[in-house]
Every structure is written in structure tokens, then in C-alpha cells.
Amino acid sequence: MATNKYKCTKCGNTTWSSERPLNGTCSKGGGHTWWKRPANARSVKWRCVKCGNSNWTDEHPLKGTCPKGGGHTWRKN
């Protein structure tokens, strides 16, 4: 079974696993969710769901890193 790289979208912690880690299982705390990094990652546009700010990157931006304020989350646009 193939292993994939998963990144915590709240703190940036990474892990390799053949299955998606359960939400809240990040070693740095509860309430953290996991994002599966694509094998052929390329730069995509991410949009803040709270204020609409956008950012181009091949990594999922961490929660709270929007320059317009904390508590903002990101989605692919």
C-alpha cells in the first residue's frame, strides 16, 4: 500500500501514512485537520474563506496565517 504525506493545516506538522489520519490526532493538539499533499504538487490559488484574500502556493496555507487576521481558513479557488 502506498504512503502519502499529510500536513496538519493548523500547525504545519507532517506525517507519512497509508491512511488519512483522524482529525484531532495531531501530536501538537486537538482540533487539527489533515491535508493530503498531491504527489505532483503545483502552485494553486488559495482563497481565505473569511475575507477573500488570495495566495498562490503548492502547500496548504496554515490556519490563521491570513495577513488580514487570525482565525481565517483557506480553500482552493
mmCIF file of N, CA and C in Angstrom:
data_model
loop_
_atom_site.group_PDB
_atom_site.id
_atom_site.type_symbol
_atom_site.label_atom_id
_atom_site.label_comp_id
_atom_site.label_asym_id
_atom_site.label_seq_id
_atom_site.Cartn_x
_atom_site.Cartn_y
_atom_site.Cartn_z
ATOM 1 N N MET A 1 0.838 -1.177 0.000
ATOM 2 C CA MET A 1 0.000 0.000 0.000
ATOM 3 C C MET A 1 0.890 1.249 0.000
ATOM 4 N N ALA A 2 0.553 2.224 -0.797
ATOM 5 C CA ALA A 2 1.360 3.444 -0.924
ATOM 6 C C ALA A 2 1.166 4.358 0.278
ATOM 7 N N THR A 3 2.230 5.042 0.643
ATOM 8 C CA THR A 3 2.128 6.021 1.719
ATOM 9 C C THR A 3 2.078 7.419 1.114
ATOM 10 N N ASN A 4 1.364 8.296 1.778
ATOM 11 C CA ASN A 4 1.193 9.668 1.335
ATOM 12 C C ASN A 4 1.624 10.621 2.438
ATOM 13 N N LYS A 5 1.995 11.831 2.040
ATOM 14 C CA LYS A 5 2.377 12.857 3.005
ATOM 15 C C LYS A 5 1.140 13.669 3.369
ATOM 16 N N TYR A 6 0.879 13.774 4.668
ATOM 17 C CA TYR A 6 -0.234 14.561 5.171
ATOM 18 C C TYR A 6 0.317 15.705 6.011
ATOM 19 N N LYS A 7 -0.325 16.872 5.891
ATOM 20 C CA LYS A 7 0.112 18.062 6.622
ATOM 21 C C LYS A 7 -1.038 18.571 7.481
ATOM 22 N N CYS A 8 -0.742 18.878 8.741
ATOM 23 C CA CYS A 8 -1.729 19.485 9.621
ATOM 24 C C CYS A 8 -1.936 20.924 9.149
ATOM 25 N N THR A 9 -3.189 21.303 8.896
ATOM 26 C CA THR A 9 -3.466 22.635 8.366
ATOM 27 C C THR A 9 -3.456 23.715 9.440
ATOM 28 N N LYS A 10 -3.329 23.322 10.703
ATOM 29 C CA LYS A 10 -3.310 24.314 11.784
ATOM 30 C C LYS A 10 -1.894 24.647 12.237
ATOM 31 N N CYS A 11 -1.024 23.625 12.341
ATOM 32 C CA CYS A 11 0.318 23.870 12.889
ATOM 33 C C CYS A 11 1.448 23.551 11.915
ATOM 34 N N GLY A 12 1.152 22.834 10.819
ATOM 35 C CA GLY A 12 2.185 22.504 9.844
ATOM 36 C C GLY A 12 2.900 21.191 10.088
ATOM 37 N N ASN A 13 2.552 20.471 11.146
ATOM 38 C CA ASN A 13 3.145 19.167 11.430
ATOM 39 C C ASN A 13 2.861 18.225 10.256
ATOM 40 N N THR A 14 3.821 17.378 9.893
ATOM 41 C CA THR A 14 3.620 16.443 8.782
ATOM 42 C C THR A 14 3.791 15.007 9.243
ATOM 43 N N THR A 15 3.150 14.098 8.520
ATOM 44 C CA THR A 15 3.263 12.677 8.801
ATOM 45 C C THR A 15 3.088 11.901 7.498
ATOM 46 N N TRP A 16 3.677 10.723 7.437
ATOM 47 C CA TRP A 16 3.521 9.821 6.290
ATOM 48 C C TRP A 16 2.638 8.669 6.727
ATOM 49 N N SER A 17 1.627 8.345 5.930
ATOM 50 C CA SER A 17 0.703 7.282 6.297
ATOM 51 C C SER A 17 0.031 6.726 5.044
ATOM 52 N N SER A 18 -0.397 5.460 5.130
ATOM 53 C CA SER A 18 -1.146 4.863 4.025
ATOM 54 C C SER A 18 -2.634 5.196 4.147
ATOM 55 N N GLU A 19 -3.051 5.723 5.306
ATOM 56 C CA GLU A 19 -4.437 6.129 5.525
ATOM 57 C C GLU A 19 -4.467 7.550 6.065
ATOM 58 N N ARG A 20 -5.524 8.272 5.751
ATOM 59 C CA ARG A 20 -5.663 9.642 6.243
ATOM 60 C C ARG A 20 -5.762 9.617 7.773
ATOM 61 N N PRO A 21 -4.926 10.427 8.463
ATOM 62 C CA PRO A 21 -5.017 10.475 9.924
ATOM 63 C C PRO A 21 -6.370 11.046 10.364
ATOM 64 N N LEU A 22 -6.843 10.617 11.506
ATOM 65 C CA LEU A 22 -8.107 11.125 12.027
ATOM 66 C C LEU A 22 -7.939 12.574 12.467
ATOM 67 N N ASN A 23 -8.974 13.381 12.261
ATOM 68 C CA ASN A 23 -8.930 14.759 12.738
ATOM 69 C C ASN A 23 -8.768 14.755 14.254
ATOM 70 N N GLY A 24 -7.964 15.665 14.762
ATOM 71 C CA GLY A 24 -7.725 15.750 16.198
ATOM 72 C C GLY A 24 -6.595 14.870 16.683
ATOM 73 N N THR A 25 -5.911 14.138 15.771
ATOM 74 C CA THR A 25 -4.837 13.235 16.192
ATOM 75 C C THR A 25 -3.453 13.845 16.028
ATOM 76 N N CYS A 26 -3.364 15.113 15.688
ATOM 77 C CA CYS A 26 -2.062 15.767 15.573
ATOM 78 C C CYS A 26 -1.393 15.784 16.941
ATOM 79 N N SER A 27 -0.106 15.499 16.967
ATOM 80 C CA SER A 27 0.621 15.441 18.237
ATOM 81 C C SER A 27 0.727 16.801 18.918
ATOM 82 N N LYS A 28 0.407 17.873 18.198
ATOM 83 C CA LYS A 28 0.512 19.215 18.777
ATOM 84 C C LYS A 28 -0.807 19.744 19.322
ATOM 85 N N GLY A 29 -1.878 18.966 19.246
ATOM 86 C CA GLY A 29 -3.131 19.420 19.842
ATOM 87 C C GLY A 29 -4.368 18.938 19.117
ATOM 88 N N GLY A 30 -5.511 19.107 19.774
ATOM 89 C CA GLY A 30 -6.789 18.719 19.199
ATOM 90 C C GLY A 30 -7.315 19.788 18.261
ATOM 91 N N GLY A 31 -8.321 19.434 17.503
ATOM 92 C CA GLY A 31 -8.936 20.371 16.578
ATOM 93 C C GLY A 31 -8.136 20.612 15.316
ATOM 94 N N HIS A 32 -7.085 19.830 15.107
ATOM 95 C CA HIS A 32 -6.258 19.983 13.919
ATOM 96 C C HIS A 32 -6.763 19.037 12.836
ATOM 97 N N THR A 33 -6.753 19.478 11.578
ATOM 98 C CA THR A 33 -7.200 18.658 10.455
ATOM 99 C C THR A 33 -6.036 18.409 9.502
ATOM 100 N N TRP A 34 -6.178 17.386 8.679
ATOM 101 C CA TRP A 34 -5.082 16.947 7.815
ATOM 102 C C TRP A 34 -5.382 17.192 6.350
ATOM 103 N N TRP A 35 -4.357 17.574 5.597
ATOM 104 C CA TRP A 35 -4.429 17.799 4.153
ATOM 105 C C TRP A 35 -3.443 16.867 3.476
ATOM 106 N N LYS A 36 -3.918 16.154 2.445
ATOM 107 C CA LYS A 36 -3.046 15.243 1.698
ATOM 108 C C LYS A 36 -2.342 16.022 0.595
ATOM 109 N N ARG A 37 -1.019 16.031 0.654
ATOM 110 C CA ARG A 37 -0.236 16.724 -0.370
ATOM 111 C C ARG A 37 -0.239 15.883 -1.641
ATOM 112 N N PRO A 38 -0.621 16.470 -2.786
ATOM 113 C CA PRO A 38 -0.595 15.725 -4.045
ATOM 114 C C PRO A 38 0.825 15.310 -4.418
ATOM 115 N N ALA A 39 0.952 14.168 -5.073
ATOM 116 C CA ALA A 39 2.272 13.673 -5.473
ATOM 117 C C ALA A 39 2.944 14.618 -6.464
ATOM 118 N N ASN A 40 2.167 15.218 -7.334
ATOM 119 C CA ASN A 40 2.711 16.146 -8.331
ATOM 120 C C ASN A 40 2.255 17.573 -8.013
ATOM 121 N N ALA A 41 2.553 18.029 -6.815
ATOM 122 C CA ALA A 41 2.084 19.339 -6.350
ATOM 123 C C ALA A 41 2.563 20.460 -7.266
ATOM 124 N N ARG A 42 1.639 21.333 -7.584
ATOM 125 C CA ARG A 42 1.983 22.529 -8.353
ATOM 126 C C ARG A 42 1.283 23.715 -7.691
ATOM 127 N N SER A 43 1.739 24.884 -7.990
ATOM 128 C CA SER A 43 1.201 26.084 -7.368
ATOM 129 C C SER A 43 -0.260 26.296 -7.764
ATOM 130 N N VAL A 44 -1.105 26.473 -6.771
ATOM 131 C CA VAL A 44 -2.520 26.748 -6.994
ATOM 132 C C VAL A 44 -2.923 27.978 -6.187
ATOM 133 N N LYS A 45 -4.056 28.543 -6.542
ATOM 134 C CA LYS A 45 -4.545 29.727 -5.840
ATOM 135 C C LYS A 45 -5.404 29.297 -4.655
ATOM 136 N N TRP A 46 -5.056 29.784 -3.463
ATOM 137 C CA TRP A 46 -5.812 29.528 -2.246
ATOM 138 C C TRP A 46 -6.529 30.818 -1.870
ATOM 139 N N ARG A 47 -7.775 30.702 -1.395
ATOM 140 C CA ARG A 47 -8.563 31.873 -1.024
ATOM 141 C C ARG A 47 -9.004 31.760 0.424
ATOM 142 N N CYS A 48 -8.857 32.856 1.159
ATOM 143 C CA CYS A 48 -9.326 32.910 2.544
ATOM 144 C C CYS A 48 -10.853 32.933 2.516
ATOM 145 N N VAL A 49 -11.493 32.003 3.249
ATOM 146 C CA VAL A 49 -12.951 31.913 3.211
ATOM 147 C C VAL A 49 -13.618 33.012 4.031
ATOM 148 N N LYS A 50 -12.863 33.697 4.866
ATOM 149 C CA LYS A 50 -13.452 34.734 5.712
ATOM 150 C C LYS A 50 -13.401 36.117 5.069
ATOM 151 N N CYS A 51 -12.280 36.447 4.400
ATOM 152 C CA CYS A 51 -12.135 37.806 3.864
ATOM 153 C C CYS A 51 -11.898 37.853 2.357
ATOM 154 N N GLY A 52 -11.619 36.711 1.711
ATOM 155 C CA GLY A 52 -11.409 36.692 0.274
ATOM 156 C C GLY A 52 -9.983 36.935 -0.174
ATOM 157 N N ASN A 53 -9.063 37.153 0.756
ATOM 158 C CA ASN A 53 -7.653 37.336 0.409
ATOM 159 C C ASN A 53 -7.162 36.075 -0.307
ATOM 160 N N SER A 54 -6.255 36.218 -1.280
ATOM 161 C CA SER A 54 -5.782 35.043 -2.012
ATOM 162 C C SER A 54 -4.266 34.943 -1.986
ATOM 163 N N ASN A 55 -3.782 33.715 -2.253
ATOM 164 C CA ASN A 55 -2.363 33.404 -2.165
ATOM 165 C C ASN A 55 -2.069 32.245 -3.119
ATOM 166 N N TRP A 56 -0.955 32.313 -3.850
ATOM 167 C CA TRP A 56 -0.528 31.222 -4.734
ATOM 168 C C TRP A 56 0.575 30.426 -4.047
ATOM 169 N N THR A 57 0.386 29.115 -3.882
ATOM 170 C CA THR A 57 1.397 28.256 -3.277
ATOM 171 C C THR A 57 1.111 26.794 -3.613
ATOM 172 N N ASP A 58 2.131 25.937 -3.484
ATOM 173 C CA ASP A 58 1.922 24.499 -3.694
ATOM 174 C C ASP A 58 1.673 23.781 -2.373
ATOM 175 N N GLU A 59 1.677 24.510 -1.267
ATOM 176 C CA GLU A 59 1.394 23.963 0.064
ATOM 177 C C GLU A 59 0.087 24.549 0.585
ATOM 178 N N HIS A 60 -0.642 23.799 1.395
ATOM 179 C CA HIS A 60 -1.849 24.318 2.031
ATOM 180 C C HIS A 60 -1.436 25.370 3.057
ATOM 181 N N PRO A 61 -1.914 26.621 2.937
ATOM 182 C CA PRO A 61 -1.560 27.637 3.939
ATOM 183 C C PRO A 61 -2.092 27.233 5.317
ATOM 184 N N LEU A 62 -1.366 27.578 6.355
ATOM 185 C CA LEU A 62 -1.797 27.244 7.710
ATOM 186 C C LEU A 62 -2.956 28.134 8.133
ATOM 187 N N LYS A 63 -3.830 27.592 8.996
ATOM 188 C CA LYS A 63 -4.927 28.383 9.537
ATOM 189 C C LYS A 63 -4.343 29.552 10.318
ATOM 190 N N GLY A 64 -4.965 30.679 10.223
ATOM 191 C CA GLY A 64 -4.524 31.847 10.985
ATOM 192 C C GLY A 64 -3.384 32.612 10.350
ATOM 193 N N THR A 65 -2.964 32.239 9.130
ATOM 194 C CA THR A 65 -1.843 32.942 8.501
ATOM 195 C C THR A 65 -2.295 34.004 7.505
ATOM 196 N N CYS A 66 -3.574 34.249 7.408
ATOM 197 C CA CYS A 66 -4.058 35.304 6.523
ATOM 198 C C CYS A 66 -3.572 36.645 7.072
ATOM 199 N N PRO A 67 -2.973 37.492 6.214
ATOM 200 C CA PRO A 67 -2.459 38.773 6.703
ATOM 201 C C PRO A 67 -3.549 39.723 7.187
ATOM 202 N N LYS A 68 -4.818 39.404 6.906
ATOM 203 C CA LYS A 68 -5.908 40.286 7.334
ATOM 204 C C LYS A 68 -6.495 39.891 8.684
ATOM 205 N N GLY A 69 -5.973 38.843 9.318
ATOM 206 C CA GLY A 69 -6.466 38.480 10.642
ATOM 207 C C GLY A 69 -6.338 37.008 10.955
ATOM 208 N N GLY A 70 -6.394 36.688 12.231
ATOM 209 C CA GLY A 70 -6.325 35.301 12.677
ATOM 210 C C GLY A 70 -7.679 34.632 12.570
ATOM 211 N N GLY A 71 -7.685 33.328 12.690
ATOM 212 C CA GLY A 71 -8.930 32.571 12.635
ATOM 213 C C GLY A 71 -9.477 32.392 11.229
ATOM 214 N N HIS A 72 -8.706 32.787 10.219
ATOM 215 C CA HIS A 72 -9.147 32.628 8.838
ATOM 216 C C HIS A 72 -8.662 31.282 8.309
ATOM 217 N N THR A 73 -9.463 30.623 7.483
ATOM 218 C CA THR A 73 -9.092 29.341 6.888
ATOM 219 C C THR A 73 -9.035 29.476 5.372
ATOM 220 N N TRP A 74 -8.378 28.532 4.723
ATOM 221 C CA TRP A 74 -8.109 28.599 3.290
ATOM 222 C C TRP A 74 -8.789 27.476 2.519
ATOM 223 N N ARG A 75 -9.210 27.768 1.287
ATOM 224 C CA ARG A 75 -9.759 26.785 0.355
ATOM 225 C C ARG A 75 -9.149 27.029 -1.010
ATOM 226 N N LYS A 76 -9.050 25.970 -1.797
ATOM 227 C CA LYS A 76 -8.577 26.139 -3.175
ATOM 228 C C LYS A 76 -9.613 26.937 -3.946
ATOM 229 N N ASN A 77 -9.135 27.873 -4.750
ATOM 230 C CA ASN A 77 -10.050 28.712 -5.521
ATOM 231 C C ASN A 77 -10.161 28.212 -6.932
#
